[in-house]
Coordinates of C-alpha atoms in Angstrom, one line a residue:
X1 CA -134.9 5.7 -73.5
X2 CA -133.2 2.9 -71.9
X3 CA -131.3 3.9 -68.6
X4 CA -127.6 3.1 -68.6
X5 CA -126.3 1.3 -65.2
X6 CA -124.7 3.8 -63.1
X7 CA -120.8 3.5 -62.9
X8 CA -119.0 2.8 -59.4
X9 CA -116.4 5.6 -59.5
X10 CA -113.3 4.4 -57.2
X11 CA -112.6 6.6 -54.1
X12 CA -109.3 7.4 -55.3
X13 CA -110.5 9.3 -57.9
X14 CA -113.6 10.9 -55.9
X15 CA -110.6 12.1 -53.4
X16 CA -108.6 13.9 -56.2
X17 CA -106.0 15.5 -54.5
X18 CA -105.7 14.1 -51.3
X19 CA -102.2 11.7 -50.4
X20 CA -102.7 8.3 -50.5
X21 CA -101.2 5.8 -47.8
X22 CA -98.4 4.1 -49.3
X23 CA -98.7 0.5 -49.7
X24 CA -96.0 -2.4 -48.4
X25 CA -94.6 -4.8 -50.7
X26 CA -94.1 -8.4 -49.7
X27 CA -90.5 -8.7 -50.2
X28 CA -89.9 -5.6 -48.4
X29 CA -91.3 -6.8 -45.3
X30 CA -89.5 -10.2 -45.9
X31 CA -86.0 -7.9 -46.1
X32 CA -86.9 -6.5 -42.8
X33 CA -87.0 -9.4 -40.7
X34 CA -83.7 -10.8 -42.7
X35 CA -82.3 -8.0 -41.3
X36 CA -83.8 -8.3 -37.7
X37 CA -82.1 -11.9 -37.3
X38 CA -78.7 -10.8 -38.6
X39 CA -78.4 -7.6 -36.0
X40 CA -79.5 -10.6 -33.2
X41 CA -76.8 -12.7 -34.7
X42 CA -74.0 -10.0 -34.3
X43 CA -75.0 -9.0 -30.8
X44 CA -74.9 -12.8 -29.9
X45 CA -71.3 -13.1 -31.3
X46 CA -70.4 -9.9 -29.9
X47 CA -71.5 -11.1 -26.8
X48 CA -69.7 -14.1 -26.8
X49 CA -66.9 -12.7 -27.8
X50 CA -66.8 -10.2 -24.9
X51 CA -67.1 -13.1 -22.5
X52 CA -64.2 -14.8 -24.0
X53 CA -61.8 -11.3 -24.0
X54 CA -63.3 -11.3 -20.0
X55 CA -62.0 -15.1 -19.1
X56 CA -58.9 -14.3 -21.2
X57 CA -58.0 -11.3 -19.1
X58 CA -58.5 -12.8 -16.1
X59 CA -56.1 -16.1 -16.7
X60 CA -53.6 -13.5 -18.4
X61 CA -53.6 -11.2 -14.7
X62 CA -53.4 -14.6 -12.6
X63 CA -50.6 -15.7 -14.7
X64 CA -48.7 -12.6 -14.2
X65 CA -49.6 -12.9 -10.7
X66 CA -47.7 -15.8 -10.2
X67 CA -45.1 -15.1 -12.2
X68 CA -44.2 -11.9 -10.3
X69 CA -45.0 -13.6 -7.1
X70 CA -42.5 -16.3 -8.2
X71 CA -40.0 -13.9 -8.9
X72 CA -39.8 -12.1 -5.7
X73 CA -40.0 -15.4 -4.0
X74 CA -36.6 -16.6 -6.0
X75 CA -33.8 -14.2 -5.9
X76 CA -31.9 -13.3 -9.2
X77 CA -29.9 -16.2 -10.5
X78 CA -26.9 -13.9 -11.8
X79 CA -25.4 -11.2 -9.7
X80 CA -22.7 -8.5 -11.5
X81 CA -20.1 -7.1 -9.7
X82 CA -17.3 -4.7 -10.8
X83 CA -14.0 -4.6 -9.9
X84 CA -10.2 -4.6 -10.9
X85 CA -8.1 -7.9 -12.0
X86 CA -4.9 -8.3 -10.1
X87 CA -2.3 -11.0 -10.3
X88 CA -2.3 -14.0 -7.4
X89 CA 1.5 -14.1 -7.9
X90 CA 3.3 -10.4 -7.8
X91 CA 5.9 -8.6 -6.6
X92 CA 6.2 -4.6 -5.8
X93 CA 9.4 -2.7 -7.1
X94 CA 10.1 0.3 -4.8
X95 CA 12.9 2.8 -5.1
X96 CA 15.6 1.6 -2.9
X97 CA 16.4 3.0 0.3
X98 CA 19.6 3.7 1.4
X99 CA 21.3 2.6 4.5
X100 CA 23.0 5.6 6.7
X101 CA 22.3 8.0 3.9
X102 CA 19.4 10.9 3.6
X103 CA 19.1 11.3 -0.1
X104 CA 15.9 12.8 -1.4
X105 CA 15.9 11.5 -5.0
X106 CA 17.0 8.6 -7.1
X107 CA 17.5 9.6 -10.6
X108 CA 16.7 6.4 -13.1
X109 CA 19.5 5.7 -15.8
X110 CA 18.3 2.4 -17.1
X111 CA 14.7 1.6 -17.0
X112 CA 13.1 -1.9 -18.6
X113 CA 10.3 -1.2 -21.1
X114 CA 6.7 -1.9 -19.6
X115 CA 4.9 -5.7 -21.1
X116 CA 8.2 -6.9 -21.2
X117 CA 8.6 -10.3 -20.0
X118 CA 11.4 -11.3 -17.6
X119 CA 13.2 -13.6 -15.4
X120 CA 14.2 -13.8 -12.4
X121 CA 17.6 -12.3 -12.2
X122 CA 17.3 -10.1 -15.2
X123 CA 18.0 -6.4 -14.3
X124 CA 15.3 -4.4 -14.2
X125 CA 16.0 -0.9 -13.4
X126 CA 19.6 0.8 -12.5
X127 CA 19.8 4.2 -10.7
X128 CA 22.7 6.9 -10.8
X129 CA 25.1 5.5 -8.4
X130 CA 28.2 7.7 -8.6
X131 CA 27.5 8.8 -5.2
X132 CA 28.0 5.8 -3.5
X133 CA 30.6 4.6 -5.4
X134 CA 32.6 7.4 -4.4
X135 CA 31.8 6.5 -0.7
X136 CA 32.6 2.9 -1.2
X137 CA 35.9 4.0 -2.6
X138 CA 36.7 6.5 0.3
X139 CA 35.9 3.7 2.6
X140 CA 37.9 1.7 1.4
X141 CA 41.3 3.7 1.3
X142 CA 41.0 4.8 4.7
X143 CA 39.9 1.0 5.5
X144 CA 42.8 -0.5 4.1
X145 CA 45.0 2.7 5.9
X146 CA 43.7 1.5 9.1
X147 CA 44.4 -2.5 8.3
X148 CA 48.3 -1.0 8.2
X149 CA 48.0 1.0 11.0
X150 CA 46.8 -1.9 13.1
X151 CA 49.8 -4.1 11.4
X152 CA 52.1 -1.9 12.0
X153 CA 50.8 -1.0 15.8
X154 CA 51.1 -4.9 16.4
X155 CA 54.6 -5.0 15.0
X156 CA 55.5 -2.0 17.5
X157 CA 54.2 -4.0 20.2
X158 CA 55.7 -7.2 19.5
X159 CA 58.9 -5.3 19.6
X160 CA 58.6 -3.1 22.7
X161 CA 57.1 -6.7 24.0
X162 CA 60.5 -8.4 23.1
X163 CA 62.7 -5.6 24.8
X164 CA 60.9 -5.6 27.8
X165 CA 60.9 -9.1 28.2
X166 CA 64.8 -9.3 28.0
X167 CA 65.1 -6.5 30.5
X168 CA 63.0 -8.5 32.6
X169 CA 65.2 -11.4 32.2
X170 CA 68.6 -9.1 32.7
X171 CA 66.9 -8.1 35.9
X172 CA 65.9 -11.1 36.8
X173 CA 69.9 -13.0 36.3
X174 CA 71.2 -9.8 38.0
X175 CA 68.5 -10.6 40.9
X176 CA 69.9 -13.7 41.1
X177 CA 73.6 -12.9 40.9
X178 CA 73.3 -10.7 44.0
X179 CA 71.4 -13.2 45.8
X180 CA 74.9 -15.6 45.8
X181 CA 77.0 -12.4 46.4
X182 CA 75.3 -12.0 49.8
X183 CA 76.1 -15.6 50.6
X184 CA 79.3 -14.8 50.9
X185 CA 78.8 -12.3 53.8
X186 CA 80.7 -14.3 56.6
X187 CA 83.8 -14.6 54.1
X188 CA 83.7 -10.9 53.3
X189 CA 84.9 -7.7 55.2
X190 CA 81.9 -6.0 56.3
X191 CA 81.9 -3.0 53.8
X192 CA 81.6 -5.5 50.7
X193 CA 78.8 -7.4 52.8
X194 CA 76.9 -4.1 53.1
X195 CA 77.6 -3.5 49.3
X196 CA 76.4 -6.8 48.0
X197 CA 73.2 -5.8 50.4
X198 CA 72.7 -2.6 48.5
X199 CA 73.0 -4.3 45.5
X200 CA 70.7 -7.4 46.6
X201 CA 67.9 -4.6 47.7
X202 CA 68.3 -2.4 44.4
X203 CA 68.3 -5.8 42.1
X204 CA 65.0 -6.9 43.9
X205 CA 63.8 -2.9 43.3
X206 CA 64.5 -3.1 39.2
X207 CA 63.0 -6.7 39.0
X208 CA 60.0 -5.8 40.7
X209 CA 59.5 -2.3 38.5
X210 CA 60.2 -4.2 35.4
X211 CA 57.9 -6.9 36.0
X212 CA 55.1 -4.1 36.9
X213 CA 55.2 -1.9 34.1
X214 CA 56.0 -4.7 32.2
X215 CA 52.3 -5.9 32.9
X216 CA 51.5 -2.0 31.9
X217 CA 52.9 -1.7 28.7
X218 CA 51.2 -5.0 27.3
X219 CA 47.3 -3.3 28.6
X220 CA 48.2 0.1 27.2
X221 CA 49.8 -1.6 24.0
X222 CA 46.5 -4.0 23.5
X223 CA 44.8 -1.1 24.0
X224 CA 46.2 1.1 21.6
X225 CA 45.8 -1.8 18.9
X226 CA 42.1 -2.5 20.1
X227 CA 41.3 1.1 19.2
X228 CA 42.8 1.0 15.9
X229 CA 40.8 -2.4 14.9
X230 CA 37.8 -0.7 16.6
X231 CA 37.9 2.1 13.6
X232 CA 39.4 -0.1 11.1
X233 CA 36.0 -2.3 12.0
X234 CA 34.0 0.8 11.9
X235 CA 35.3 1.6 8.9
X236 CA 34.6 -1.8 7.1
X237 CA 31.1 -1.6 8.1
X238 CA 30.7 1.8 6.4
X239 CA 32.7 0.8 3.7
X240 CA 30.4 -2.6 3.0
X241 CA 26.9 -0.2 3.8
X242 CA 28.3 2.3 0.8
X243 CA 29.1 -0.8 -1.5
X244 CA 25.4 -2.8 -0.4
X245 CA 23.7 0.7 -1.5
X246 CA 25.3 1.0 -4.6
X247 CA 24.2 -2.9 -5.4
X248 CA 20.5 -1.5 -3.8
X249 CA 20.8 0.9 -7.3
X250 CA 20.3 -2.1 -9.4
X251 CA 17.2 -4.0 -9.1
X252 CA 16.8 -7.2 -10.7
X253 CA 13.6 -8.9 -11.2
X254 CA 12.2 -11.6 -8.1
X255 CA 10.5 -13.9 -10.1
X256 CA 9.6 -14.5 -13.7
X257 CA 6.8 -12.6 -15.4
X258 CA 5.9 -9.6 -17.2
X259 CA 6.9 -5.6 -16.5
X260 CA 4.0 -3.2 -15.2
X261 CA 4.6 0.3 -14.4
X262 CA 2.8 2.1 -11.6
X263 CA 1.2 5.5 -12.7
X264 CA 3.1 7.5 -9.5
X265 CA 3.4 11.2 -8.4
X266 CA 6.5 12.4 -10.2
X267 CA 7.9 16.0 -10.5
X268 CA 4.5 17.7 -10.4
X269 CA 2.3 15.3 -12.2
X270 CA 0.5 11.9 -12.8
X271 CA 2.5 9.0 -15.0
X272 CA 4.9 6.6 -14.9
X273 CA 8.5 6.7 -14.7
X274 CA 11.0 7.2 -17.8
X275 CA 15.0 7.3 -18.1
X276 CA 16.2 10.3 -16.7
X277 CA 13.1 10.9 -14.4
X278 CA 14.1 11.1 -10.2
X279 CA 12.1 8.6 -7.7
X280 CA 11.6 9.3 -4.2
X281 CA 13.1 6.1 -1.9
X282 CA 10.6 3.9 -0.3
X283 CA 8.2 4.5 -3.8
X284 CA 7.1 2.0 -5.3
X285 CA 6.6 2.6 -9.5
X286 CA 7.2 -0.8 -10.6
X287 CA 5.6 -4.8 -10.7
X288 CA 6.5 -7.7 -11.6
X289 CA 3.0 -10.0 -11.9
X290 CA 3.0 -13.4 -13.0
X291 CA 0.2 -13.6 -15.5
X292 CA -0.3 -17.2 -15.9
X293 CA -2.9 -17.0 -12.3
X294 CA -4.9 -14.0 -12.5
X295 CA -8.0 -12.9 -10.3
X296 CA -10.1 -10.1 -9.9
X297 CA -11.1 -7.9 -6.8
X298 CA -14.6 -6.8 -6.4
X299 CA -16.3 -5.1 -3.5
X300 CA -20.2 -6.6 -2.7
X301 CA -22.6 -4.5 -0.9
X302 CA -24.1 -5.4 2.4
X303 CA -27.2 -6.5 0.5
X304 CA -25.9 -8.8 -2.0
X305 CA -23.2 -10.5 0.2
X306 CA -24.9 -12.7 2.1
X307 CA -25.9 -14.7 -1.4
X308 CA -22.3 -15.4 -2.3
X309 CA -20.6 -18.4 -1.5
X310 CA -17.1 -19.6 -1.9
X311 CA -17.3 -22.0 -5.0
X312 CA -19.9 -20.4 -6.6
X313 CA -19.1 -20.5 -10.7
X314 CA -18.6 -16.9 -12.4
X315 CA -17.9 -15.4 -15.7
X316 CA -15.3 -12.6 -16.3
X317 CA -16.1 -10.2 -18.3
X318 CA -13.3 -7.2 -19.4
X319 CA -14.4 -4.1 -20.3
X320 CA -11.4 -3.2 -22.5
X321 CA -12.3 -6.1 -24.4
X322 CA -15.7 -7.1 -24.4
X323 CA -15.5 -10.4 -26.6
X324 CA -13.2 -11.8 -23.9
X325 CA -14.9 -13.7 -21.3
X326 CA -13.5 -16.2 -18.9
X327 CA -14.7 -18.5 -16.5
X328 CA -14.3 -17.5 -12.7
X329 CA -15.2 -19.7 -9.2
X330 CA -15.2 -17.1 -5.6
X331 CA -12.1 -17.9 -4.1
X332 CA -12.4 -15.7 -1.0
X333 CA -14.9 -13.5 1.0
X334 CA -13.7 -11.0 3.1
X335 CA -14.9 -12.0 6.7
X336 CA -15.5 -8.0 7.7
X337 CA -17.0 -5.5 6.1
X338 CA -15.5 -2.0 5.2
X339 CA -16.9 1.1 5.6
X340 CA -19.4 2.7 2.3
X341 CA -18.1 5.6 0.7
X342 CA -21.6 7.7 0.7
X343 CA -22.6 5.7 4.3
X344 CA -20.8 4.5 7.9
X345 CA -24.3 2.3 8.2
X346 CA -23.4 0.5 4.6
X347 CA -20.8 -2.3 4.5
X348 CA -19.3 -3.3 1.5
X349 CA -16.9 -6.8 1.5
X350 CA -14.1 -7.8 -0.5
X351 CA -14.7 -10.6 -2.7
X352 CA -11.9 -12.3 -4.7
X353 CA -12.5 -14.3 -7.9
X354 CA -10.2 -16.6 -9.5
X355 CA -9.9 -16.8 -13.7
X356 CA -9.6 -19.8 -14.7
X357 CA -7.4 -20.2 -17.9
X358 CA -5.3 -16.8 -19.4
X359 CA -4.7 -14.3 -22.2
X360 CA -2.1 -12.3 -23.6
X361 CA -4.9 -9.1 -23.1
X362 CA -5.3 -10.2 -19.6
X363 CA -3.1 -7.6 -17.5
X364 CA -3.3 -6.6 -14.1
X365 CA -5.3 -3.2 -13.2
X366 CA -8.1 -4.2 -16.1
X367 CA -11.5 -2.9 -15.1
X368 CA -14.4 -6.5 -15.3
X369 CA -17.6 -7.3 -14.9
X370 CA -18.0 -10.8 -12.9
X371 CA -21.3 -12.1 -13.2
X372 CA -21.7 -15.0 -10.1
X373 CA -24.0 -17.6 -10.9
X374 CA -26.0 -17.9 -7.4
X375 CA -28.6 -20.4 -8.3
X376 CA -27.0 -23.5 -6.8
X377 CA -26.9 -21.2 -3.4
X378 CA -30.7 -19.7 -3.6
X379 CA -32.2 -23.5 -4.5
X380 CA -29.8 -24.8 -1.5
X381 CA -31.5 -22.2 0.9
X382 CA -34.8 -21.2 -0.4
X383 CA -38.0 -22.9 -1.0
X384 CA -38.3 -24.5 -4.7
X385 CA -40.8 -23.5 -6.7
X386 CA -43.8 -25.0 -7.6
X387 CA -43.3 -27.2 -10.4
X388 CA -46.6 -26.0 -12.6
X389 CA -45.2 -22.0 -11.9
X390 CA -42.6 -19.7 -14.5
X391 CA -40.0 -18.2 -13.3
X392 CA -39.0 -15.2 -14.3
X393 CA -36.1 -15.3 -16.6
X394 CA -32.6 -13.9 -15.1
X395 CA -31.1 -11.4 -16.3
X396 CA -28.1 -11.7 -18.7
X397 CA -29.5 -15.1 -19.7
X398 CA -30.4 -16.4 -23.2
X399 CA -33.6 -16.9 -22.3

């Protein structure tokens, strides 16, 4: 028999059972490497990108450098204040007080509505004046008694003046008759010369008595008149003082503008003054304020004074009425400082700023808000800044 050539028997199957090492396909290795480059690629980008984020961060923080730099090198270009607007042109009405007279109150009869607009002359406010009146009509009985008295005392004395005087002159042509009697002395027996002696001697006596008290009776006459027109003077003067107080109880308005009552202290409380209602003298409850010029009064710390300058453009702002705003310049700056209210060591000044233009809402005793535009002042004394740096933006601006 022919021998058959032996058969190769793989070495997987003489290895039945045992695992066999897995095999890598071509495209699977291929994938691998795909996916090698694209993980490089990301790092690469993510790399890049963290670079970029790193320079950005850095130009973003010198930016803001600057900018705050800048902004504590420039001081703010709008400063607020608060304060109370006022009239330039006003007048204060105080409760009249009365000449020779204590009276405690002043009780209000007639009273003008407040807002009302006036002019000058029109009556503003009358006060019960019954008191006076009755002086001024006491006054002026007993002056008028005393204008006859003084009459009638002059009268008197122009009589007593004209019957002395012709006594005088009876004494005097008896003087004289006596004085040719005693010529005759040598024609005479010696008992008339002796008589006509006695009576030249007792003639001379009476002329020289009559002429004396003669001189008498005119000093105590003028004397008793001078007294009479002394209180008849007197008199007068209390009689015109009790008729200029009861004019004092009408008060008529200085100058033309508009009514404002004063909130006042007034039978135990807080509010202004009605009809009927009694007013200390010497208080004053009433203004007249001339709208058309208004300004406002604002106090500036120690701190924020020295920026402000007399010129220096504003705006108004009310806080009754916010829509309103008006432009303002600084008019005045208080040259001293006044003393803080929560320090002695702060100073705060008085700073007045005229409103330019008006409005029927624009009243005296409004609170505002002025905001001063203090750029032209901080460029005039500060450095400028650098043209390619910001500035921060001001407050209150559009910007």
């Amino acid at each position: 028999m022919n021998a058959s050539p032996a058969e190769v028997i793989p070495s997987a199957e003489s290895s039945v059972g045992q695992p066999e090492p897995p095999s890598t396909p071509p495209h699977q290795s291929e994938s691998r490497s795909t996916r090698w480059r694209q993980w490089v690629a990301m790092a690469a980008g993510a790399a890049v990108v963290a670079l970029v984020v790193l320079l950005a961060s850095r130009g973003r923080t010198h930016t803001l450098s600057k900018a705050v730099q800048s902004a504590t090198t420039i001081p703010t270009q709008v400063l607020r204040l608060k304060g109370t607007t006022e009239a330039v042109q006003s007048r204060a009405i105080l409760a009249p007080l009365l000449a020779g007279q204590q009276v405690p109150t002043l009780t209000i009869i007639h009273l003008i509505p407040a807002g009302t607009r006036v002019k000058q002359g029109d009556l503003l406010v009358e006060f019960d004046r019954q008191a006076q009146m009755r002086d001024f009509v006491d006054k002026q009985a007993e002056y008028a008694k005393l204008v006859d008295q003084v009459a009638e005392e002059q009268a008197k004395e122009s009589a007593a003046r004209a019957k002395d005087e012709t006594e005088l002159k009876a004494a005097e042509d008896n003087l004289r008759k006596t004085e040719l009697e005693i010529q005759k002395a040598e024609i005479v027996s010696r008992i008339d010369a002796e008589k006509n002696q006695e009576n030249l001697d007792e003639a001379k006596a009476t002329y020289e008595q009559l002429r004396a008290t003669f001189d008498l009776k005119r000093k105590a006459a003028q004397a008793a008149v001078r007294i009479l027109e002394i209180q008849r003077d007197r008199t007068q003067q209390t009689m015109l003082h009790a008729q200029a107080n009861a004019d004092l109880m009408q008060i008529r308005s200085p100058l033309n503008g508009v009514v404002v009552l004063n909130t006042i202290w007034k039978q135990g409380t807080m509010g202004e003054v009605q009809e009927g209602d009694q007013v200390r003298p010497g208080v004053p409850f009433m203004q007249v304020v001339n709208p058309a010029n208004m300004q406002v009064r604002v106090m500036a710390n120690q701190q924020d004074f020295p920026r402000l300058q007399v010129g220096q453009t504003a705006k108004v702002r009310l806080d009754a009425y916010p829509d309103l705003v008006f432009a303002g310049k600084l008019d005045q700056l208080a040259p001293i400082g006044e003393g803080g209210s929560f320090s002695n060591k702060l100073r705060a000044f008085v700073v007045i700023v005229a409103i330019e233009g008006n409005d029927p809402k624009l009243m005296p005793d409004l609170s505002a808000a002025v905001d001063v535009d203090v750029a032209k002042q901080s460029a005039g004394s500060g450095a400028a800044p650098n043209a390619g740096e910001r500035t921060a933006p001001s407050p209150g601006s559009g910007s």
